[in-house]
Amino acid sequence: MVDVLTTVVNAVTISALYALVAIGFTLIFGVGGVLNLAHGAILTIGAFTAYYATSALGLGIWTGAAAALVVAAVFSAVLYLGMIRWVQDEPILVMILTLVTSIAIEQFFVVTVGTQSKAVPSLLPGQLTLAGISVQTNQALTFVLSWVLIGGLIVAVNYTQTGKAILATSMTKKGAALVGIESDRMYLYTWLLAGALAGVAGVFLASYRTASYTMGRGPLILSFSIVVLGGIGSIRGSVVGAYLIGFLEVFTVSYVDSSLSGLASLVVLVVVLLVRPEGLFGRELTEA
């Protein structure tokens, strides 16, 4: 029983991180119609920013986490302004450019850090006891912070002028332009937001496991399954999909075969595309 509860805790923790990554991924696609294949690499940037801040500069992990959020967000915004903005109406070209960017980022860390994984300190050390099992405090913080960020994002999107402008842009770019909304600015905001969420997820994932130059690949692939399962462009769908895929992955690895990691989510992706291509919640952010 304790083993099952421990597996559930691990599934909840990793699902909370997948939700942050998937929401950023689906925001960019839902608002701008762009598949950002560099999204996983931006998560890696966040993780190594925290690593550099703590190991090279001797800063605290909380400062490192803040730096990771800022650096990942700024990189994402620069990527949009310097490259994607000019070709965003060419989806194939965008996919190629973001894929090349992802590879370039990985090679940058191979050259500067090496291929060995690097440890990142936990944001909250120690353990606590829940329902008779021992849980790392860092895992509990991951879950709580994830839901704080998700809740804040939902409130911002639905109840602020900027959030409503982003929603309007996602529904119809022409209609938004008629009421004076600058779509390019809304796209920039979504890239900033997605980068910040990926940066935070990267720090927690690195502290939960380790930081490596390939650490963004798995979350990126899983993000495809999550957003398709939940409904492309749907924030609540991404959250539900993240928990379904997270639990499926962890239980498959724990009780079936660890070599099947990632395969179960790809099976889900294929089944959903064949049976319910609009996903569980359909598409909330859509062009009219």
PDB file of C-alpha atoms in Angstrom:
ATOM      1  CA  MET A   1       0.000   0.000   0.000  1.00  0.00           C
ATOM      2  CA  VAL A   2       2.824   2.375   0.897  1.00  0.00           C
ATOM      3  CA  ASP A   3       4.488   1.651  -2.453  1.00  0.00           C
ATOM      4  CA  VAL A   4       1.282   2.532  -4.304  1.00  0.00           C
ATOM      5  CA  LEU A   5       0.913   5.791  -2.369  1.00  0.00           C
ATOM      6  CA  THR A   6       4.550   6.656  -3.081  1.00  0.00           C
ATOM      7  CA  THR A   7       3.912   6.045  -6.774  1.00  0.00           C
ATOM      8  CA  VAL A   8       0.832   8.280  -6.608  1.00  0.00           C
ATOM      9  CA  VAL A   9       2.901  11.067  -5.015  1.00  0.00           C
ATOM     10  CA  ASN A  10       5.524  10.741  -7.739  1.00  0.00           C
ATOM     11  CA  ALA A  11       2.789  10.819 -10.393  1.00  0.00           C
ATOM     12  CA  VAL A  12       1.208  13.931  -8.883  1.00  0.00           C
ATOM     13  CA  THR A  13       4.585  15.691  -8.781  1.00  0.00           C
ATOM     14  CA  ILE A  14       5.576  14.933 -12.362  1.00  0.00           C
ATOM     15  CA  SER A  15       2.039  15.697 -13.592  1.00  0.00           C
ATOM     16  CA  ALA A  16       2.228  19.137 -11.975  1.00  0.00           C
ATOM     17  CA  LEU A  17       5.408  19.862 -13.955  1.00  0.00           C
ATOM     18  CA  TYR A  18       3.970  18.488 -17.197  1.00  0.00           C
ATOM     19  CA  ALA A  19       0.953  20.768 -16.748  1.00  0.00           C
ATOM     20  CA  LEU A  20       3.185  23.862 -16.660  1.00  0.00           C
ATOM     21  CA  VAL A  21       5.069  22.768 -19.778  1.00  0.00           C
ATOM     22  CA  ALA A  22       1.924  21.765 -21.675  1.00  0.00           C
ATOM     23  CA  ILE A  23       0.065  24.991 -20.863  1.00  0.00           C
ATOM     24  CA  GLY A  24       2.890  27.060 -22.351  1.00  0.00           C
ATOM     25  CA  PHE A  25       2.971  24.824 -25.397  1.00  0.00           C
ATOM     26  CA  THR A  26      -0.778  25.007 -25.969  1.00  0.00           C
ATOM     27  CA  LEU A  27      -0.916  28.773 -25.338  1.00  0.00           C
ATOM     28  CA  ILE A  28       1.521  29.468 -28.167  1.00  0.00           C
ATOM     29  CA  PHE A  29      -0.326  27.143 -30.518  1.00  0.00           C
ATOM     30  CA  GLY A  30      -3.798  28.199 -29.426  1.00  0.00           C
ATOM     31  CA  VAL A  31      -3.156  31.933 -29.747  1.00  0.00           C
ATOM     32  CA  GLY A  32      -0.606  32.114 -32.545  1.00  0.00           C
ATOM     33  CA  GLY A  33      -1.164  28.812 -34.348  1.00  0.00           C
ATOM     34  CA  VAL A  34       2.542  28.040 -34.012  1.00  0.00           C
ATOM     35  CA  LEU A  35       4.115  24.707 -33.037  1.00  0.00           C
ATOM     36  CA  ASN A  36       7.144  25.661 -30.998  1.00  0.00           C
ATOM     37  CA  LEU A  37       9.513  22.677 -31.134  1.00  0.00           C
ATOM     38  CA  ALA A  38      12.051  24.654 -29.074  1.00  0.00           C
ATOM     39  CA  HIS A  39       9.732  24.659 -26.047  1.00  0.00           C
ATOM     40  CA  GLY A  40      11.511  21.695 -24.429  1.00  0.00           C
ATOM     41  CA  ALA A  41      14.885  23.336 -24.983  1.00  0.00           C
ATOM     42  CA  ILE A  42      13.648  26.470 -23.215  1.00  0.00           C
ATOM     43  CA  LEU A  43      12.877  24.253 -20.220  1.00  0.00           C
ATOM     44  CA  THR A  44      16.515  23.126 -20.397  1.00  0.00           C
ATOM     45  CA  ILE A  45      17.642  26.766 -20.408  1.00  0.00           C
ATOM     46  CA  GLY A  46      15.712  27.324 -17.194  1.00  0.00           C
ATOM     47  CA  ALA A  47      17.300  24.302 -15.536  1.00  0.00           C
ATOM     48  CA  PHE A  48      20.861  25.245 -16.454  1.00  0.00           C
ATOM     49  CA  THR A  49      20.307  28.889 -15.527  1.00  0.00           C
ATOM     50  CA  ALA A  50      19.517  27.705 -12.003  1.00  0.00           C
ATOM     51  CA  TYR A  51      22.531  25.375 -12.121  1.00  0.00           C
ATOM     52  CA  TYR A  52      24.900  28.186 -13.179  1.00  0.00           C
ATOM     53  CA  ALA A  53      23.426  30.562 -10.605  1.00  0.00           C
ATOM     54  CA  THR A  54      23.938  28.136  -7.732  1.00  0.00           C
ATOM     55  CA  SER A  55      27.185  26.405  -8.715  1.00  0.00           C
ATOM     56  CA  ALA A  56      29.153  29.072 -10.604  1.00  0.00           C
ATOM     57  CA  LEU A  57      27.871  32.253  -8.970  1.00  0.00           C
ATOM     58  CA  GLY A  58      27.182  30.796  -5.526  1.00  0.00           C
ATOM     59  CA  LEU A  59      23.671  32.237  -5.367  1.00  0.00           C
ATOM     60  CA  GLY A  60      20.790  30.636  -3.479  1.00  0.00           C
ATOM     61  CA  ILE A  61      18.452  28.271  -5.288  1.00  0.00           C
ATOM     62  CA  TRP A  62      15.514  30.663  -4.956  1.00  0.00           C
ATOM     63  CA  THR A  63      17.548  33.370  -6.697  1.00  0.00           C
ATOM     64  CA  GLY A  64      18.523  30.774  -9.268  1.00  0.00           C
ATOM     65  CA  ALA A  65      14.865  29.880  -9.812  1.00  0.00           C
ATOM     66  CA  ALA A  66      13.961  33.543 -10.292  1.00  0.00           C
ATOM     67  CA  ALA A  67      16.823  33.916 -12.757  1.00  0.00           C
ATOM     68  CA  ALA A  68      15.642  30.791 -14.597  1.00  0.00           C
ATOM     69  CA  LEU A  69      12.147  32.225 -14.936  1.00  0.00           C
ATOM     70  CA  VAL A  70      13.455  35.543 -16.309  1.00  0.00           C
ATOM     71  CA  VAL A  71      16.117  34.095 -18.624  1.00  0.00           C
ATOM     72  CA  ALA A  72      13.748  31.489 -20.111  1.00  0.00           C
ATOM     73  CA  ALA A  73      11.003  34.090 -20.611  1.00  0.00           C
ATOM     74  CA  VAL A  74      13.392  36.578 -22.218  1.00  0.00           C
ATOM     75  CA  PHE A  75      14.884  33.907 -24.479  1.00  0.00           C
ATOM     76  CA  SER A  76      11.392  32.850 -25.570  1.00  0.00           C
ATOM     77  CA  ALA A  77      10.459  36.468 -26.318  1.00  0.00           C
ATOM     78  CA  VAL A  78      13.689  37.077 -28.260  1.00  0.00           C
ATOM     79  CA  LEU A  79      13.072  33.892 -30.230  1.00  0.00           C
ATOM     80  CA  TYR A  80       9.651  35.207 -31.195  1.00  0.00           C
ATOM     81  CA  LEU A  81      10.743  38.767 -31.975  1.00  0.00           C
ATOM     82  CA  GLY A  82      13.959  37.857 -33.747  1.00  0.00           C
ATOM     83  CA  MET A  83      12.815  34.844 -35.751  1.00  0.00           C
ATOM     84  CA  ILE A  84       9.273  33.509 -35.481  1.00  0.00           C
ATOM     85  CA  ARG A  85       7.498  36.846 -35.846  1.00  0.00           C
ATOM     86  CA  TRP A  86       8.697  37.192 -39.423  1.00  0.00           C
ATOM     87  CA  VAL A  87       7.666  33.703 -40.559  1.00  0.00           C
ATOM     88  CA  GLN A  88       4.711  32.875 -38.282  1.00  0.00           C
ATOM     89  CA  ASP A  89       2.379  32.476 -41.257  1.00  0.00           C
ATOM     90  CA  GLU A  90       4.601  29.691 -42.627  1.00  0.00           C
ATOM     91  CA  PRO A  91       3.953  26.733 -40.252  1.00  0.00           C
ATOM     92  CA  ILE A  92       6.454  24.341 -41.852  1.00  0.00           C
ATOM     93  CA  LEU A  93       9.193  26.964 -41.768  1.00  0.00           C
ATOM     94  CA  VAL A  94       8.361  27.717 -38.115  1.00  0.00           C
ATOM     95  CA  MET A  95       8.625  24.028 -37.194  1.00  0.00           C
ATOM     96  CA  ILE A  96      11.996  23.726 -38.956  1.00  0.00           C
ATOM     97  CA  LEU A  97      13.389  26.885 -37.368  1.00  0.00           C
ATOM     98  CA  THR A  98      12.272  25.966 -33.845  1.00  0.00           C
ATOM     99  CA  LEU A  99      13.622  22.425 -34.295  1.00  0.00           C
ATOM    100  CA  VAL A 100      16.986  23.817 -35.404  1.00  0.00           C
ATOM    101  CA  THR A 101      16.926  26.204 -32.446  1.00  0.00           C
ATOM    102  CA  SER A 102      16.268  23.289 -30.094  1.00  0.00           C
ATOM    103  CA  ILE A 103      19.209  21.323 -31.505  1.00  0.00           C
ATOM    104  CA  ALA A 104      21.464  24.390 -31.306  1.00  0.00           C
ATOM    105  CA  ILE A 105      20.562  24.910 -27.627  1.00  0.00           C
ATOM    106  CA  GLU A 106      21.335  21.279 -26.808  1.00  0.00           C
ATOM    107  CA  GLN A 107      24.699  21.517 -28.571  1.00  0.00           C
ATOM    108  CA  PHE A 108      25.471  24.728 -26.707  1.00  0.00           C
ATOM    109  CA  PHE A 109      25.070  22.931 -23.389  1.00  0.00           C
ATOM    110  CA  VAL A 110      27.053  19.915 -24.636  1.00  0.00           C
ATOM    111  CA  VAL A 111      29.969  22.246 -25.410  1.00  0.00           C
ATOM    112  CA  THR A 112      29.723  24.446 -22.325  1.00  0.00           C
ATOM    113  CA  VAL A 113      28.622  21.939 -19.657  1.00  0.00           C
ATOM    114  CA  GLY A 114      29.289  18.501 -21.120  1.00  0.00           C
ATOM    115  CA  THR A 115      27.121  15.414 -21.390  1.00  0.00           C
ATOM    116  CA  GLN A 116      27.140  14.536 -17.681  1.00  0.00           C
ATOM    117  CA  SER A 117      23.989  15.338 -15.753  1.00  0.00           C
ATOM    118  CA  LYS A 118      24.235  18.145 -13.188  1.00  0.00           C
ATOM    119  CA  ALA A 119      22.540  18.300  -9.797  1.00  0.00           C
ATOM    120  CA  VAL A 120      20.405  21.306  -8.909  1.00  0.00           C
ATOM    121  CA  PRO A 121      19.575  21.901  -5.215  1.00  0.00           C
ATOM    122  CA  SER A 122      16.048  21.391  -3.956  1.00  0.00           C
ATOM    123  CA  LEU A 123      14.091  24.574  -3.367  1.00  0.00           C
ATOM    124  CA  LEU A 124      12.896  23.190  -0.050  1.00  0.00           C
ATOM    125  CA  PRO A 125      15.060  20.464   1.504  1.00  0.00           C
ATOM    126  CA  GLY A 126      13.757  17.897   3.950  1.00  0.00           C
ATOM    127  CA  GLN A 127      10.732  15.645   4.141  1.00  0.00           C
ATOM    128  CA  LEU A 128       7.252  15.634   5.571  1.00  0.00           C
ATOM    129  CA  THR A 129       4.794  12.854   6.355  1.00  0.00           C
ATOM    130  CA  LEU A 130       1.449  12.578   4.524  1.00  0.00           C
ATOM    131  CA  ALA A 131      -0.986   9.696   5.063  1.00  0.00           C
ATOM    132  CA  GLY A 132       1.761   7.664   6.649  1.00  0.00           C
ATOM    133  CA  ILE A 133       4.269   8.038   3.831  1.00  0.00           C
ATOM    134  CA  SER A 134       7.366  10.199   3.621  1.00  0.00           C
ATOM    135  CA  VAL A 135       7.217  12.917   0.946  1.00  0.00           C
ATOM    136  CA  GLN A 136      10.020  15.239  -0.096  1.00  0.00           C
ATOM    137  CA  THR A 137       9.154  18.812   0.775  1.00  0.00           C
ATOM    138  CA  ASN A 138      10.366  19.806  -2.685  1.00  0.00           C
ATOM    139  CA  GLN A 139       7.694  17.572  -4.231  1.00  0.00           C
ATOM    140  CA  ALA A 140       4.970  19.184  -2.145  1.00  0.00           C
ATOM    141  CA  LEU A 141       6.229  22.625  -3.144  1.00  0.00           C
ATOM    142  CA  THR A 142       6.207  21.586  -6.806  1.00  0.00           C
ATOM    143  CA  PHE A 143       2.532  20.624  -6.569  1.00  0.00           C
ATOM    144  CA  VAL A 144       1.490  23.755  -4.673  1.00  0.00           C
ATOM    145  CA  LEU A 145       3.464  26.193  -6.835  1.00  0.00           C
ATOM    146  CA  SER A 146       2.189  24.535 -10.007  1.00  0.00           C
ATOM    147  CA  TRP A 147      -1.426  25.103  -8.974  1.00  0.00           C
ATOM    148  CA  VAL A 148      -0.696  28.657  -7.822  1.00  0.00           C
ATOM    149  CA  LEU A 149       0.725  29.435 -11.276  1.00  0.00           C
ATOM    150  CA  ILE A 150      -2.128  27.641 -13.078  1.00  0.00           C
ATOM    151  CA  GLY A 151      -4.734  29.457 -10.966  1.00  0.00           C
ATOM    152  CA  GLY A 152      -3.024  32.801 -11.509  1.00  0.00           C
ATOM    153  CA  LEU A 153      -2.888  32.165 -15.245  1.00  0.00           C
ATOM    154  CA  ILE A 154      -6.599  31.276 -15.445  1.00  0.00           C
ATOM    155  CA  VAL A 155      -7.522  34.405 -13.489  1.00  0.00           C
ATOM    156  CA  ALA A 156      -5.232  36.576 -15.630  1.00  0.00           C
ATOM    157  CA  VAL A 157      -6.592  35.210 -18.907  1.00  0.00           C
ATOM    158  CA  ASN A 158     -10.252  35.484 -17.934  1.00  0.00           C
ATOM    159  CA  TYR A 159     -10.383  38.596 -15.757  1.00  0.00           C
ATOM    160  CA  THR A 160      -7.728  41.054 -16.961  1.00  0.00           C
ATOM    161  CA  GLN A 161      -7.801  43.326 -20.000  1.00  0.00           C
ATOM    162  CA  THR A 162      -4.622  41.779 -21.380  1.00  0.00           C
ATOM    163  CA  GLY A 163      -5.931  38.265 -20.814  1.00  0.00           C
ATOM    164  CA  LYS A 164      -9.185  39.064 -22.588  1.00  0.00           C
ATOM    165  CA  ALA A 165      -7.206  40.624 -25.440  1.00  0.00           C
ATOM    166  CA  ILE A 166      -5.200  37.376 -25.737  1.00  0.00           C
ATOM    167  CA  LEU A 167      -8.440  35.382 -25.831  1.00  0.00           C
ATOM    168  CA  ALA A 168      -9.877  37.715 -28.468  1.00  0.00           C
ATOM    169  CA  THR A 169      -6.740  37.358 -30.596  1.00  0.00           C
ATOM    170  CA  SER A 170      -6.930  33.580 -30.335  1.00  0.00           C
ATOM    171  CA  MET A 171     -10.535  33.598 -31.538  1.00  0.00           C
ATOM    172  CA  THR A 172     -10.107  35.930 -34.475  1.00  0.00           C
ATOM    173  CA  LYS A 173      -7.084  38.011 -35.345  1.00  0.00           C
ATOM    174  CA  LYS A 174      -9.080  40.250 -37.706  1.00  0.00           C
ATOM    175  CA  GLY A 175     -11.839  40.855 -35.173  1.00  0.00           C
ATOM    176  CA  ALA A 176      -9.298  41.685 -32.486  1.00  0.00           C
ATOM    177  CA  ALA A 177      -7.605  44.148 -34.836  1.00  0.00           C
ATOM    178  CA  LEU A 178     -10.945  45.895 -35.458  1.00  0.00           C
ATOM    179  CA  VAL A 179     -11.247  46.738 -31.746  1.00  0.00           C
ATOM    180  CA  GLY A 180      -7.668  47.968 -31.555  1.00  0.00           C
ATOM    181  CA  ILE A 181      -5.868  44.907 -30.204  1.00  0.00           C
ATOM    182  CA  GLU A 182      -2.304  44.522 -31.466  1.00  0.00           C
ATOM    183  CA  SER A 183      -2.015  40.813 -32.230  1.00  0.00           C
ATOM    184  CA  ASP A 184       1.791  40.884 -32.376  1.00  0.00           C
ATOM    185  CA  ARG A 185       1.881  42.193 -28.822  1.00  0.00           C
ATOM    186  CA  MET A 186      -0.483  39.426 -27.667  1.00  0.00           C
ATOM    187  CA  TYR A 187       1.692  36.815 -29.368  1.00  0.00           C
ATOM    188  CA  LEU A 188       4.721  38.277 -27.592  1.00  0.00           C
ATOM    189  CA  TYR A 189       2.938  38.010 -24.249  1.00  0.00           C
ATOM    190  CA  THR A 190       2.118  34.337 -24.854  1.00  0.00           C
ATOM    191  CA  TRP A 191       5.734  33.557 -25.768  1.00  0.00           C
ATOM    192  CA  LEU A 192       6.927  35.395 -22.641  1.00  0.00           C
ATOM    193  CA  LEU A 193       4.449  33.524 -20.477  1.00  0.00           C
ATOM    194  CA  ALA A 194       5.188  30.144 -22.044  1.00  0.00           C
ATOM    195  CA  GLY A 195       8.924  30.696 -21.595  1.00  0.00           C
ATOM    196  CA  ALA A 196       8.500  31.646 -17.934  1.00  0.00           C
ATOM    197  CA  LEU A 197       6.404  28.534 -17.219  1.00  0.00           C
ATOM    198  CA  ALA A 198       8.941  26.324 -19.006  1.00  0.00           C
ATOM    199  CA  GLY A 199      11.781  27.926 -17.029  1.00  0.00           C
ATOM    200  CA  VAL A 200      10.082  27.239 -13.698  1.00  0.00           C
ATOM    201  CA  ALA A 201       9.273  23.668 -14.743  1.00  0.00           C
ATOM    202  CA  GLY A 202      12.906  23.178 -15.750  1.00  0.00           C
ATOM    203  CA  VAL A 203      14.186  24.212 -12.320  1.00  0.00           C
ATOM    204  CA  PHE A 204      11.843  21.868 -10.458  1.00  0.00           C
ATOM    205  CA  LEU A 205      12.449  18.998 -12.867  1.00  0.00           C
ATOM    206  CA  ALA A 206      16.218  19.441 -12.457  1.00  0.00           C
ATOM    207  CA  SER A 207      15.915  19.573  -8.664  1.00  0.00           C
ATOM    208  CA  TYR A 208      13.624  16.528  -8.729  1.00  0.00           C
ATOM    209  CA  ARG A 209      15.908  14.593 -11.073  1.00  0.00           C
ATOM    210  CA  THR A 210      18.985  16.276 -12.650  1.00  0.00           C
ATOM    211  CA  ALA A 211      19.781  18.796 -15.381  1.00  0.00           C
ATOM    212  CA  SER A 212      20.997  17.440 -18.706  1.00  0.00           C
ATOM    213  CA  TYR A 213      21.163  18.750 -22.239  1.00  0.00           C
ATOM    214  CA  THR A 214      18.452  16.298 -23.377  1.00  0.00           C
ATOM    215  CA  MET A 215      16.065  16.878 -20.455  1.00  0.00           C
ATOM    216  CA  GLY A 216      13.636  18.911 -22.575  1.00  0.00           C
ATOM    217  CA  ARG A 217      12.978  16.187 -25.152  1.00  0.00           C
ATOM    218  CA  GLY A 218      10.698  14.016 -23.012  1.00  0.00           C
ATOM    219  CA  PRO A 219       8.466  16.869 -21.780  1.00  0.00           C
ATOM    220  CA  LEU A 220       8.188  18.218 -25.339  1.00  0.00           C
ATOM    221  CA  ILE A 221       7.044  14.846 -26.711  1.00  0.00           C
ATOM    222  CA  LEU A 222       4.661  14.381 -23.795  1.00  0.00           C
ATOM    223  CA  SER A 223       3.305  17.895 -24.373  1.00  0.00           C
ATOM    224  CA  PHE A 224       2.105  16.770 -27.805  1.00  0.00           C
ATOM    225  CA  SER A 225       0.154  13.912 -26.241  1.00  0.00           C
ATOM    226  CA  ILE A 226      -1.151  16.123 -23.432  1.00  0.00           C
ATOM    227  CA  VAL A 227      -2.461  18.979 -25.573  1.00  0.00           C
ATOM    228  CA  VAL A 228      -3.984  16.592 -28.127  1.00  0.00           C
ATOM    229  CA  LEU A 229      -5.638  14.599 -25.350  1.00  0.00           C
ATOM    230  CA  GLY A 230      -6.948  17.689 -23.560  1.00  0.00           C
ATOM    231  CA  GLY A 231      -7.800  19.644 -26.696  1.00  0.00           C
ATOM    232  CA  ILE A 232      -5.387  21.873 -28.581  1.00  0.00           C
ATOM    233  CA  GLY A 233      -5.597  25.410 -27.220  1.00  0.00           C
ATOM    234  CA  SER A 234      -7.467  24.389 -24.061  1.00  0.00           C
ATOM    235  CA  ILE A 235      -5.803  25.363 -20.772  1.00  0.00           C
ATOM    236  CA  ARG A 236      -8.051  23.195 -18.596  1.00  0.00           C
ATOM    237  CA  GLY A 237      -7.650  20.380 -21.129  1.00  0.00           C
ATOM    238  CA  SER A 238      -3.876  20.653 -20.806  1.00  0.00           C
ATOM    239  CA  VAL A 239      -4.113  20.398 -17.013  1.00  0.00           C
ATOM    240  CA  VAL A 240      -6.372  17.328 -17.146  1.00  0.00           C
ATOM    241  CA  GLY A 241      -4.280  15.793 -19.925  1.00  0.00           C
ATOM    242  CA  ALA A 242      -1.063  16.392 -17.974  1.00  0.00           C
ATOM    243  CA  TYR A 243      -2.379  14.470 -14.980  1.00  0.00           C
ATOM    244  CA  LEU A 244      -3.732  11.613 -17.111  1.00  0.00           C
ATOM    245  CA  ILE A 245      -0.478  11.276 -19.056  1.00  0.00           C
ATOM    246  CA  GLY A 246       1.646  11.788 -15.929  1.00  0.00           C
ATOM    247  CA  PHE A 247      -0.135   9.038 -14.011  1.00  0.00           C
ATOM    248  CA  LEU A 248      -0.053   6.733 -17.031  1.00  0.00           C
ATOM    249  CA  GLU A 249       3.682   7.250 -17.490  1.00  0.00           C
ATOM    250  CA  VAL A 250       4.624   6.807 -13.826  1.00  0.00           C
ATOM    251  CA  PHE A 251       2.450   3.713 -13.299  1.00  0.00           C
ATOM    252  CA  THR A 252       3.705   2.169 -16.548  1.00  0.00           C
ATOM    253  CA  VAL A 253       7.320   2.692 -15.510  1.00  0.00           C
ATOM    254  CA  SER A 254       6.694   1.518 -11.926  1.00  0.00           C
ATOM    255  CA  TYR A 255       4.529  -1.560 -12.524  1.00  0.00           C
ATOM    256  CA  VAL A 256       5.001  -2.630 -16.153  1.00  0.00           C
ATOM    257  CA  ASP A 257       8.430  -1.905 -17.619  1.00  0.00           C
ATOM    258  CA  SER A 258      10.679   1.140 -17.241  1.00  0.00           C
ATOM    259  CA  SER A 259      11.767   0.773 -20.873  1.00  0.00           C
ATOM    260  CA  LEU A 260       8.199   1.664 -21.911  1.00  0.00           C
ATOM    261  CA  SER A 261       8.593   5.243 -20.632  1.00  0.00           C
ATOM    262  CA  GLY A 262       7.107   7.562 -23.240  1.00  0.00           C
ATOM    263  CA  LEU A 263       5.575   4.774 -25.316  1.00  0.00           C
ATOM    264  CA  ALA A 264       2.259   4.729 -23.436  1.00  0.00           C
ATOM    265  CA  SER A 265       1.714   8.433 -24.053  1.00  0.00           C
ATOM    266  CA  LEU A 266       2.410   7.998 -27.764  1.00  0.00           C
ATOM    267  CA  VAL A 267      -0.194   5.215 -27.889  1.00  0.00           C
ATOM    268  CA  VAL A 268      -2.665   7.592 -26.243  1.00  0.00           C
ATOM    269  CA  LEU A 269      -1.765  10.253 -28.817  1.00  0.00           C
ATOM    270  CA  VAL A 270      -2.525   7.920 -31.726  1.00  0.00           C
ATOM    271  CA  VAL A 271      -5.783   6.651 -30.192  1.00  0.00           C
ATOM    272  CA  VAL A 272      -7.062  10.164 -29.449  1.00  0.00           C
ATOM    273  CA  LEU A 273      -6.202  11.383 -32.954  1.00  0.00           C
ATOM    274  CA  LEU A 274      -8.162   8.475 -34.424  1.00  0.00           C
ATOM    275  CA  VAL A 275     -11.158   8.444 -32.044  1.00  0.00           C
ATOM    276  CA  ARG A 276     -11.555  12.026 -30.788  1.00  0.00           C
ATOM    277  CA  PRO A 277      -9.201  14.364 -32.678  1.00  0.00           C
ATOM    278  CA  GLU A 278     -10.677  17.465 -30.989  1.00  0.00           C
ATOM    279  CA  GLY A 279      -9.553  16.113 -27.585  1.00  0.00           C
ATOM    280  CA  LEU A 280     -11.475  15.900 -24.312  1.00  0.00           C
ATOM    281  CA  PHE A 281     -12.332  19.599 -24.093  1.00  0.00           C
ATOM    282  CA  GLY A 282     -12.161  20.628 -27.735  1.00  0.00           C
ATOM    283  CA  ARG A 283     -10.382  23.801 -28.641  1.00  0.00           C
ATOM    284  CA  GLU A 284     -11.130  26.803 -26.463  1.00  0.00           C
ATOM    285  CA  LEU A 285      -8.807  29.188 -28.240  1.00  0.00           C
ATOM    286  CA  THR A 286      -9.757  29.116 -31.881  1.00  0.00           C
ATOM    287  CA  GLU A 287      -9.737  31.242 -34.980  1.00  0.00           C
ATOM    288  CA  ALA A 288     -13.242  31.999 -36.206  1.00  0.00           C
TER     289      ALA A 288
END
